[in-house]
């Protein structure tokens, strides 16, 4: 046993050395192979009658008309143009080059390289260490704390615009959340019915959450209520899906709360949605009280981010001292950050100086301590989520926020700006200060995927996840901006070059014929020079005897 365990660490090292040796020697093998090919061509020059073959090929090429060259270059331009269009479409949709992806995924491992993986950006360490860096949690999809009501808000958008604001991936995540939250709700049955009806009711509600069609979900909820009138989860589904107004949704949530029993997940969900109903109906102080009571009653449920609902409601009340008190508790180095935390902190500091801020005056006299604090807070917020400023400054149009968000991604930026843009507008000069200072963040972190300033390097997974969470009609914000892949530029140049050749050959056939002959003569001149040198270096009898063999 000791010998076998002791040899295990050595075997991977031998394998890695073998791979590195093969990779190192590949270049020299290619050069050796190329040299051998040249020698074989020279040796077989006479036996295979290559001279006669080249002569007949040159005669054939000389007999071709200019129309052939026009057709050849035109076809080449068309094919390269089609490849360019496909490459551009693939890059716009998936953010990478198709040819490059195939090369890296399939060809590079065969040539001795390291196989690329989509998780490279997630688990690579800042200093190149083998241990994964903690930014993995930032690539996790979170439930949006302020998500809208499907029946009363999302569906109304669909009725007006004909567009679906939620993606199937987003709704599927919500279905999984609901099945996890509400599986314990079927215990509100009479003891004599529990054995048979409990399983049936659970099956009906699980089917209801999984159904893709809204009407099918609503029918399943009514079926569950027929089985058991005390099924609170069914009333929750109706409040979310069927209610077309916030008032109607609030009535159904109150009905669900009255029969919820002791299921903690169900109680927290219902009370939170009731607080959000009160906020939307203008009863903001009542909503704040409900949220505070909920956080006091269930202090261990911080992962649900109820404090973000509270921050938004307090900002609406303009209770900035209370907002600062909440931030003092949750804007801690040991707690996970969010766009709401970072940008609300920046808003409070910007509000203190923004009404008197002037870029011209600041450039003359320099920034005061309070202004410097506000600018640093803005830089901190922009580093955490660089997508938010364009929505707050209305440089990019807003859409309805998704039900799930990716922290530091475009989905989180949409969700934050949708609810908080009004609070920034209310603070006089805050948006002006943001406009003047937010782009300075990118000078502090010129290589965000490699090294961060106040946070870990920006995760490379955001674009892919945001494309799944946000609807197709929304143009996903990408950070940092990607340069066009080499193969798009190459195919664009090839398409333009061949099209130009086709046009010139059509317009000046004789001149282009002379140019083509001169080009190919120059191209094959080194080969002829090499053959002459080989003939002068080796005796003719040697080649004669070799060809006879």
Coordinates of C-alpha atoms in Angstrom, one line a residue:
X1 CA 0.0 0.0 0.0
X2 CA 2.8 2.4 0.8
X3 CA 4.4 1.9 -2.6
X4 CA 1.2 2.5 -4.5
X5 CA 0.3 5.6 -2.6
X6 CA 3.9 6.9 -2.8
X7 CA 3.9 6.5 -6.6
X8 CA 0.6 8.3 -7.2
X9 CA 2.1 11.8 -6.8
X10 CA 4.8 11.0 -9.3
X11 CA 2.6 9.7 -12.1
X12 CA 0.8 13.0 -12.7
X13 CA 4.2 14.7 -12.8
X14 CA 5.5 12.3 -15.4
X15 CA 2.3 12.8 -17.5
X16 CA 2.6 16.6 -17.3
X17 CA 6.3 16.3 -18.3
X18 CA 5.4 14.1 -21.2
X19 CA 2.7 16.5 -22.4
X20 CA 5.0 19.5 -22.0
X21 CA 7.7 17.7 -24.0
X22 CA 5.3 16.8 -26.8
X23 CA 4.1 20.4 -26.9
X24 CA 7.6 21.8 -26.9
X25 CA 8.7 19.4 -29.6
X26 CA 5.7 20.0 -31.8
X27 CA 7.2 23.1 -33.4
X28 CA 10.4 21.3 -34.3
X29 CA 8.5 18.3 -35.7
X30 CA 6.6 20.7 -38.0
X31 CA 9.8 22.2 -39.3
X32 CA 11.3 18.8 -39.8
X33 CA 8.2 17.5 -41.6
X34 CA 8.2 20.6 -43.9
X35 CA 11.8 20.0 -44.7
X36 CA 11.2 16.3 -45.5
X37 CA 8.3 17.3 -47.8
X38 CA 10.6 19.6 -49.7
X39 CA 13.3 16.9 -50.1
X40 CA 10.8 14.3 -51.2
X41 CA 9.4 16.7 -53.8
X42 CA 12.9 17.3 -55.1
X43 CA 13.8 13.5 -55.1
X44 CA 10.6 12.5 -56.9
X45 CA 10.8 15.4 -59.4
X46 CA 12.0 13.2 -62.2
X47 CA 10.2 9.9 -61.5
X48 CA 6.8 11.5 -61.1
X49 CA 7.4 13.9 -64.0
X50 CA 6.5 16.9 -61.9
X51 CA 8.2 19.2 -64.4
X52 CA 5.9 18.1 -67.2
X53 CA 2.9 18.3 -64.8
X54 CA 3.8 21.9 -63.9
X55 CA 4.3 22.8 -67.6
X56 CA 0.9 21.4 -68.5
X57 CA -0.7 23.2 -65.5
X58 CA 0.9 26.5 -66.6
X59 CA -0.4 26.0 -70.2
X60 CA -3.8 25.3 -68.8
X61 CA -3.8 28.4 -66.7
X62 CA -2.6 30.5 -69.6
X63 CA -5.6 29.3 -71.7
X64 CA -8.1 30.4 -69.0
X65 CA -10.1 33.5 -69.9
X66 CA -10.5 36.6 -67.6
X67 CA -14.1 35.6 -67.0
X68 CA -12.8 32.5 -65.1
X69 CA -10.7 34.7 -62.8
X70 CA -13.7 37.1 -62.3
X71 CA -15.9 34.1 -61.4
X72 CA -13.2 32.7 -59.1
X73 CA -12.5 35.9 -57.2
X74 CA -16.2 36.7 -57.0
X75 CA -17.1 33.3 -55.6
X76 CA -14.3 33.6 -53.0
X77 CA -15.6 37.0 -52.0
X78 CA -19.2 35.6 -51.7
X79 CA -18.0 32.7 -49.5
X80 CA -15.9 34.8 -47.3
X81 CA -18.8 37.3 -47.0
X82 CA -21.2 34.5 -45.8
X83 CA -18.6 33.4 -43.3
X84 CA -18.2 37.0 -42.1
X85 CA -22.0 37.4 -41.6
X86 CA -22.2 34.1 -39.7
X87 CA -19.2 35.0 -37.5
X88 CA -20.7 38.5 -36.8
X89 CA -24.1 36.9 -35.9
X90 CA -22.5 34.3 -33.6
X91 CA -20.3 37.0 -31.9
X92 CA -23.4 39.2 -31.3
X93 CA -25.4 36.3 -29.9
X94 CA -22.7 34.4 -27.8
X95 CA -19.9 37.0 -27.4
X96 CA -17.2 34.9 -29.0
X97 CA -16.0 33.8 -32.5
X98 CA -17.3 30.4 -33.7
X99 CA -14.0 29.6 -35.5
X100 CA -12.0 30.6 -32.5
X101 CA -14.2 28.6 -30.1
X102 CA -13.9 25.4 -32.3
X103 CA -10.2 25.9 -32.6
X104 CA -9.7 26.3 -28.8
X105 CA -12.1 23.6 -27.8
X106 CA -11.2 20.9 -30.3
X107 CA -7.9 21.6 -32.1
X108 CA -5.8 23.1 -29.3
X109 CA -6.0 19.9 -27.0
X110 CA -4.8 17.8 -30.0
X111 CA -1.8 20.1 -30.5
X112 CA -0.7 19.8 -26.9
X113 CA -2.4 22.9 -25.5
X114 CA -4.5 23.2 -22.4
X115 CA -8.2 22.7 -23.0
X116 CA -10.2 25.8 -22.4
X117 CA -13.3 25.8 -20.2
X118 CA -16.0 28.3 -19.6
X119 CA -15.2 28.2 -15.9
X120 CA -11.7 29.6 -16.4
X121 CA -12.9 33.1 -15.5
X122 CA -14.8 31.9 -12.5
X123 CA -12.1 30.0 -10.6
X124 CA -8.9 31.6 -11.7
X125 CA -7.0 33.2 -8.9
X126 CA -5.8 36.9 -9.0
X127 CA -2.2 35.9 -8.5
X128 CA -2.3 32.8 -10.6
X129 CA -2.7 30.4 -7.6
X130 CA -4.5 27.1 -7.9
X131 CA -7.1 27.9 -5.3
X132 CA -10.4 29.4 -6.6
X133 CA -11.0 33.0 -5.7
X134 CA -14.2 33.9 -3.8
X135 CA -15.9 35.6 -6.7
X136 CA -17.6 32.3 -7.5
X137 CA -20.5 33.4 -5.3
X138 CA -20.9 36.5 -7.5
X139 CA -21.7 34.3 -10.4
X140 CA -24.7 32.8 -8.5
X141 CA -28.2 33.8 -9.6
X142 CA -30.2 35.4 -6.8
X143 CA -33.9 36.0 -6.5
X144 CA -34.8 39.7 -7.1
X145 CA -35.9 41.1 -3.8
X146 CA -38.2 43.6 -5.5
X147 CA -39.6 41.3 -8.2
X148 CA -42.9 42.4 -9.7
X149 CA -46.3 40.6 -9.7
X150 CA -46.9 38.5 -12.8
X151 CA -50.6 39.1 -13.1
X152 CA -50.8 42.7 -12.0
X153 CA -47.6 44.0 -13.6
X154 CA -45.7 41.6 -16.0
X155 CA -48.9 40.5 -17.8
X156 CA -50.1 44.1 -18.2
X157 CA -46.9 44.8 -20.0
X158 CA -47.5 41.8 -22.3
X159 CA -51.0 43.0 -23.0
X160 CA -49.9 46.5 -24.0
X161 CA -46.7 45.6 -26.0
X162 CA -47.2 42.0 -27.0
X163 CA -43.7 41.2 -25.7
X164 CA -42.8 38.7 -23.0
X165 CA -40.8 40.4 -20.3
X166 CA -39.7 37.1 -18.6
X167 CA -37.6 34.4 -20.1
X168 CA -38.3 30.7 -19.8
X169 CA -35.1 30.3 -17.8
X170 CA -36.1 33.0 -15.3
X171 CA -39.6 31.5 -14.8
X172 CA -38.2 28.0 -14.4
X173 CA -35.9 29.3 -11.6
X174 CA -39.0 30.8 -10.0
X175 CA -40.9 27.5 -10.3
X176 CA -38.0 25.8 -8.5
X177 CA -38.0 28.4 -5.8
X178 CA -41.8 28.1 -5.2
X179 CA -41.6 24.3 -5.0
X180 CA -38.8 24.6 -2.4
X181 CA -40.7 27.3 -0.4
X182 CA -44.2 25.7 -0.3
X183 CA -43.7 22.0 0.0
X184 CA -44.7 22.0 3.6
X185 CA -48.1 23.7 3.0
X186 CA -50.0 20.4 2.5
X187 CA -50.0 19.6 6.2
X188 CA -53.2 21.6 6.9
X189 CA -55.5 18.6 6.4
X190 CA -57.6 16.6 8.8
X191 CA -55.9 13.5 10.2
X192 CA -58.3 11.1 8.5
X193 CA -57.6 12.6 5.1
X194 CA -53.8 13.2 5.4
X195 CA -52.7 9.8 4.0
X196 CA -54.5 10.1 0.6
X197 CA -55.2 13.8 0.0
X198 CA -51.8 15.0 1.2
X199 CA -49.9 13.3 -1.6
X200 CA -52.5 14.3 -4.2
X201 CA -52.5 18.0 -3.1
X202 CA -48.7 18.0 -3.1
X203 CA -48.7 16.6 -6.6
X204 CA -51.2 19.2 -7.8
X205 CA -49.3 22.1 -6.5
X206 CA -45.9 20.9 -7.8
X207 CA -47.6 20.6 -11.2
X208 CA -49.0 24.1 -10.8
X209 CA -45.6 25.6 -10.2
X210 CA -44.0 23.7 -13.0
X211 CA -46.6 24.5 -15.7
X212 CA -45.3 26.8 -18.3
X213 CA -48.8 28.1 -19.4
X214 CA -50.2 30.7 -16.9
X215 CA -53.8 29.5 -17.4
X216 CA -52.7 25.9 -16.6
X217 CA -51.1 27.1 -13.4
X218 CA -54.2 29.0 -12.4
X219 CA -56.5 25.9 -13.1
X220 CA -54.2 23.7 -11.0
X221 CA -54.4 26.2 -8.1
X222 CA -58.2 26.1 -8.2
X223 CA -58.0 22.3 -8.3
X224 CA -55.8 22.4 -5.1
X225 CA -58.4 24.7 -3.4
X226 CA -61.2 22.2 -4.3
X227 CA -59.1 19.4 -2.7
X228 CA -58.4 21.5 0.4
X229 CA -59.9 25.0 1.1
X230 CA -57.0 25.7 3.5
X231 CA -54.3 25.4 0.8
X232 CA -52.4 28.7 1.3
X233 CA -49.9 28.0 -1.4
X234 CA -52.8 27.9 -4.0
X235 CA -53.9 31.4 -2.9
X236 CA -50.3 32.6 -3.2
X237 CA -50.2 31.4 -6.8
X238 CA -53.5 33.1 -7.6
X239 CA -52.3 36.4 -6.0
X240 CA -49.2 36.2 -8.2
X241 CA -50.7 35.0 -11.4
X242 CA -54.4 35.7 -11.6
X243 CA -54.8 39.0 -9.8
X244 CA -54.8 41.9 -12.3
X245 CA -54.4 44.6 -9.7
X246 CA -52.3 45.1 -6.6
X247 CA -55.4 45.5 -4.5
X248 CA -56.7 42.1 -5.6
X249 CA -53.3 40.5 -5.1
X250 CA -53.2 42.0 -1.5
X251 CA -56.7 40.5 -0.8
X252 CA -55.6 37.0 -1.9
X253 CA -52.3 37.3 0.1
X254 CA -54.3 38.2 3.3
X255 CA -56.5 35.2 2.7
X256 CA -53.4 33.0 2.3
X257 CA -51.9 34.5 5.5
X258 CA -55.0 33.7 7.6
X259 CA -54.7 30.0 6.7
X260 CA -50.9 29.7 6.4
X261 CA -50.4 27.9 9.7
X262 CA -46.8 27.6 11.0
X263 CA -44.9 27.1 7.8
X264 CA -42.1 29.7 8.2
X265 CA -41.2 29.9 4.5
X266 CA -44.8 30.5 3.6
X267 CA -45.3 33.1 6.3
X268 CA -42.2 35.0 5.4
X269 CA -43.0 35.0 1.7
X270 CA -46.6 36.2 2.2
X271 CA -45.7 38.9 4.7
X272 CA -43.0 40.2 2.5
X273 CA -45.4 40.4 -0.5
X274 CA -48.0 42.1 1.6
X275 CA -45.4 44.7 2.6
X276 CA -44.7 45.2 -1.1
X277 CA -48.4 45.6 -1.9
X278 CA -48.6 48.3 0.8
X279 CA -45.6 50.0 -0.7
X280 CA -47.1 50.0 -4.2
X281 CA -50.4 51.2 -2.9
X282 CA -48.8 54.2 -1.3
X283 CA -49.1 53.1 2.3
X284 CA -45.3 53.4 2.7
X285 CA -45.1 53.8 6.5
X286 CA -47.2 50.7 6.9
X287 CA -44.9 48.9 4.5
X288 CA -41.8 50.0 6.5
X289 CA -43.3 48.7 9.7
X290 CA -44.2 45.4 8.2
X291 CA -40.6 45.0 6.8
X292 CA -39.0 45.9 10.1
X293 CA -41.3 43.5 12.0
X294 CA -40.5 40.8 9.5
X295 CA -36.7 41.3 9.9
X296 CA -37.1 41.4 13.7
X297 CA -39.2 38.2 13.8
X298 CA -36.9 36.3 11.5
X299 CA -33.4 37.7 11.9
X300 CA -31.7 34.6 10.4
X301 CA -33.3 35.1 7.0
X302 CA -30.9 37.8 5.9
X303 CA -30.2 35.8 2.7
X304 CA -33.7 36.9 1.5
X305 CA -32.4 40.5 1.4
X306 CA -35.5 42.0 2.9
X307 CA -33.3 45.0 3.9
X308 CA -33.2 46.0 0.2
X309 CA -37.0 46.3 0.2
X310 CA -36.7 48.4 3.4
X311 CA -34.0 50.7 1.9
X312 CA -36.2 51.4 -1.1
X313 CA -39.2 52.2 1.0
X314 CA -37.2 54.5 3.4
X315 CA -35.8 56.3 0.4
X316 CA -39.3 56.9 -0.8
X317 CA -40.1 58.4 2.6
X318 CA -36.9 60.5 2.3
X319 CA -35.9 59.1 5.8
X320 CA -32.2 59.4 5.0
X321 CA -31.1 59.0 8.6
X322 CA -32.9 55.6 8.8
X323 CA -31.4 54.6 5.5
X324 CA -28.0 55.4 6.9
X325 CA -28.7 53.3 9.9
X326 CA -29.7 50.3 7.8
X327 CA -26.6 50.7 5.7
X328 CA -24.4 50.8 8.8
X329 CA -25.7 47.3 9.6
X330 CA -25.6 45.7 6.2
X331 CA -22.8 47.6 4.4
X332 CA -20.2 45.6 6.3
X333 CA -17.0 44.1 4.9
X334 CA -18.0 40.6 6.0
X335 CA -21.4 40.7 4.3
X336 CA -22.2 40.2 0.6
X337 CA -22.6 43.4 -1.3
X338 CA -25.2 44.4 -3.9
X339 CA -25.9 47.2 -6.2
X340 CA -28.6 48.5 -3.8
X341 CA -26.1 48.7 -0.9
X342 CA -23.3 50.3 -2.9
X343 CA -25.3 52.8 -4.9
X344 CA -27.5 53.8 -2.0
X345 CA -24.4 54.6 0.0
X346 CA -23.1 56.6 -2.9
X347 CA -26.4 58.4 -3.2
X348 CA -26.4 59.5 0.4
X349 CA -22.8 60.9 0.1
X350 CA -23.6 62.5 -3.2
X351 CA -26.7 64.1 -1.9
X352 CA -24.7 65.9 0.8
X353 CA -22.6 67.9 -1.8
X354 CA -24.4 67.5 -5.1
X355 CA -26.7 70.6 -4.9
X356 CA -23.6 72.9 -4.9
X357 CA -21.3 70.8 -7.0
X358 CA -19.8 72.4 -10.1
X359 CA -17.2 70.6 -12.3
X360 CA -15.6 74.0 -13.2
X361 CA -15.3 75.1 -9.6
X362 CA -14.0 71.7 -8.5
X363 CA -11.3 71.8 -11.2
X364 CA -10.2 75.2 -10.1
X365 CA -10.1 74.7 -6.3
X366 CA -10.0 71.0 -6.1
X367 CA -12.4 68.6 -4.3
X368 CA -13.4 69.2 -0.7
X369 CA -13.3 66.3 1.8
X370 CA -17.1 65.7 1.4
X371 CA -16.9 65.8 -2.4
X372 CA -13.9 63.4 -2.4
X373 CA -15.9 61.0 -0.2
X374 CA -18.9 61.2 -2.6
X375 CA -16.6 60.6 -5.6
X376 CA -15.0 57.6 -3.9
X377 CA -18.4 56.2 -3.1
X378 CA -19.5 56.5 -6.7
X379 CA -16.2 54.8 -7.9
X380 CA -16.8 52.0 -5.4
X381 CA -20.4 51.5 -6.6
X382 CA -19.4 51.6 -10.3
X383 CA -16.6 49.1 -9.7
X384 CA -19.1 46.7 -8.1
X385 CA -21.6 47.1 -11.0
X386 CA -20.5 49.2 -14.0
X387 CA -23.8 48.7 -15.8
X388 CA -25.9 50.9 -13.5
X389 CA -24.9 54.5 -14.5
X390 CA -26.1 54.2 -18.1
X391 CA -29.6 53.4 -16.8
X392 CA -29.6 56.1 -14.1
X393 CA -28.3 58.7 -16.6
X394 CA -30.9 57.4 -19.1
X395 CA -28.3 56.7 -21.7
X396 CA -29.9 53.3 -22.1
X397 CA -33.6 52.4 -22.0
X398 CA -35.0 50.5 -19.1
X399 CA -37.1 47.3 -19.2
X400 CA -39.1 45.5 -16.5
X401 CA -36.7 43.8 -14.1
X402 CA -36.4 40.0 -14.2
X403 CA -37.5 37.8 -11.3
X404 CA -33.8 36.7 -10.8
X405 CA -30.7 38.8 -11.0
X406 CA -26.9 38.2 -11.2
X407 CA -24.9 40.3 -8.9
X408 CA -22.6 42.7 -10.7
X409 CA -24.4 41.9 -14.0
X410 CA -26.8 43.8 -16.3
X411 CA -29.8 42.1 -14.8
X412 CA -29.0 43.5 -11.3
X413 CA -28.4 47.0 -12.9
X414 CA -31.9 46.9 -14.6
X415 CA -33.5 45.8 -11.3
X416 CA -31.8 48.5 -9.3
X417 CA -32.4 51.4 -11.8
X418 CA -36.0 50.4 -12.3
X419 CA -36.8 51.1 -8.6
X420 CA -34.2 53.7 -7.6
X421 CA -34.0 56.1 -10.6
X422 CA -36.7 58.2 -9.0
X423 CA -34.6 58.5 -5.8
X424 CA -31.6 59.8 -7.7
X425 CA -33.7 62.3 -9.5
X426 CA -35.1 63.6 -6.3
X427 CA -31.7 64.4 -4.9
X428 CA -30.8 67.7 -6.6
X429 CA -27.5 67.4 -8.6
X430 CA -26.9 63.8 -7.7
X431 CA -27.2 62.6 -11.3
X432 CA -24.9 65.5 -12.4
X433 CA -22.2 64.4 -10.0
X434 CA -22.6 60.8 -11.2
X435 CA -22.3 61.9 -14.8
X436 CA -19.1 63.9 -14.1
X437 CA -17.3 61.2 -12.1
X438 CA -18.5 57.6 -12.9
X439 CA -16.2 57.0 -15.9
X440 CA -13.1 57.8 -13.7
X441 CA -13.6 54.3 -12.2
X442 CA -12.2 52.6 -15.3
X443 CA -8.9 54.5 -15.0
X444 CA -8.5 53.0 -11.5
X445 CA -9.1 49.4 -12.8
X446 CA -7.9 49.3 -16.4
X447 CA -7.9 45.5 -16.4
X448 CA -11.0 44.5 -14.5
X449 CA -11.0 40.8 -15.3
X450 CA -7.5 40.5 -13.9
X451 CA -7.4 42.7 -10.9
X452 CA -9.9 44.6 -8.9
X453 CA -9.5 47.7 -6.7
X454 CA -12.0 47.5 -3.9
X455 CA -13.6 44.2 -4.9
X456 CA -12.5 41.0 -6.5
X457 CA -11.9 41.1 -10.3
X458 CA -15.0 41.4 -12.3
X459 CA -16.4 37.9 -13.0
X460 CA -16.4 36.7 -16.6
X461 CA -19.7 34.8 -16.3
X462 CA -22.1 37.7 -16.2
X463 CA -22.8 38.1 -19.9
X464 CA -23.8 34.5 -20.5
X465 CA -26.1 34.4 -17.4
X466 CA -27.6 37.8 -18.2
X467 CA -28.5 36.7 -21.7
X468 CA -30.5 33.9 -20.1
X469 CA -32.2 36.1 -17.6
X470 CA -33.1 39.1 -19.8
X471 CA -35.5 39.1 -22.7
X472 CA -34.2 38.8 -26.3
X473 CA -35.4 42.3 -27.3
X474 CA -33.1 43.9 -24.6
X475 CA -29.5 44.7 -25.6
X476 CA -27.4 43.2 -22.9
X477 CA -24.8 45.5 -21.5
X478 CA -21.3 43.9 -21.6
X479 CA -18.4 44.8 -19.5
X480 CA -15.6 45.1 -20.3
X481 CA -16.2 45.8 -23.9
X482 CA -15.0 42.9 -26.1
X483 CA -12.7 43.6 -29.1
X484 CA -13.8 42.1 -32.3
X485 CA -12.3 38.6 -32.7
X486 CA -9.4 38.1 -35.1
X487 CA -11.4 35.8 -37.4
X488 CA -14.1 38.5 -38.0
X489 CA -11.4 41.0 -39.0
X490 CA -9.7 38.4 -41.1
X491 CA -12.8 37.3 -43.0
X492 CA -13.8 41.0 -43.4
X493 CA -10.4 41.7 -45.0
X494 CA -10.5 38.6 -47.1
X495 CA -14.0 39.4 -48.4
X496 CA -13.0 43.0 -49.3
X497 CA -9.7 41.9 -50.9
X498 CA -11.3 39.2 -53.1
X499 CA -14.2 41.5 -54.1
X500 CA -11.6 44.2 -55.1
X501 CA -9.7 41.5 -57.2
X502 CA -12.9 40.5 -58.9
X503 CA -13.7 44.1 -59.8
X504 CA -10.2 44.8 -61.1
X505 CA -10.0 41.6 -63.1
X506 CA -13.4 42.5 -64.7
X507 CA -12.3 46.0 -65.5
X508 CA -8.6 45.4 -66.5
X509 CA -8.3 41.7 -67.5
X510 CA -4.9 42.0 -69.4
X511 CA -3.2 44.0 -66.7
X512 CA -4.4 41.7 -63.9
X513 CA -3.2 38.7 -66.0
X514 CA 0.3 40.2 -66.1
X515 CA 0.1 40.9 -62.4
X516 CA -1.0 37.4 -61.6
X517 CA 1.8 35.8 -63.6
X518 CA 4.4 38.1 -61.9
X519 CA 2.9 37.3 -58.5
X520 CA 3.1 33.5 -59.0
X521 CA 6.6 33.7 -60.5
X522 CA 7.8 35.6 -57.5
X523 CA 6.0 33.1 -55.2
X524 CA 7.6 30.1 -56.7
X525 CA 11.0 31.7 -57.1
X526 CA 12.4 30.4 -53.7
X527 CA 11.4 26.9 -54.7
X528 CA 13.3 27.1 -57.9
X529 CA 16.3 28.6 -56.1
X530 CA 16.2 25.8 -53.6
X531 CA 16.1 23.2 -56.4
X532 CA 19.1 24.8 -58.2
X533 CA 21.2 24.8 -55.0
X534 CA 20.4 21.2 -54.3
X535 CA 21.5 20.2 -57.8
X536 CA 24.7 22.1 -57.5
X537 CA 25.4 20.6 -54.0
X538 CA 24.6 17.0 -54.8
X539 CA 26.2 15.1 -57.7
X540 CA 23.8 14.1 -60.4
X541 CA 24.9 10.4 -60.2
X542 CA 23.7 10.3 -56.6
X543 CA 20.2 11.5 -57.5
X544 CA 20.1 9.1 -60.5
X545 CA 21.0 6.1 -58.3
X546 CA 18.5 7.3 -55.7
X547 CA 15.7 7.5 -58.2
X548 CA 16.5 4.1 -59.5
X549 CA 16.1 2.7 -56.0

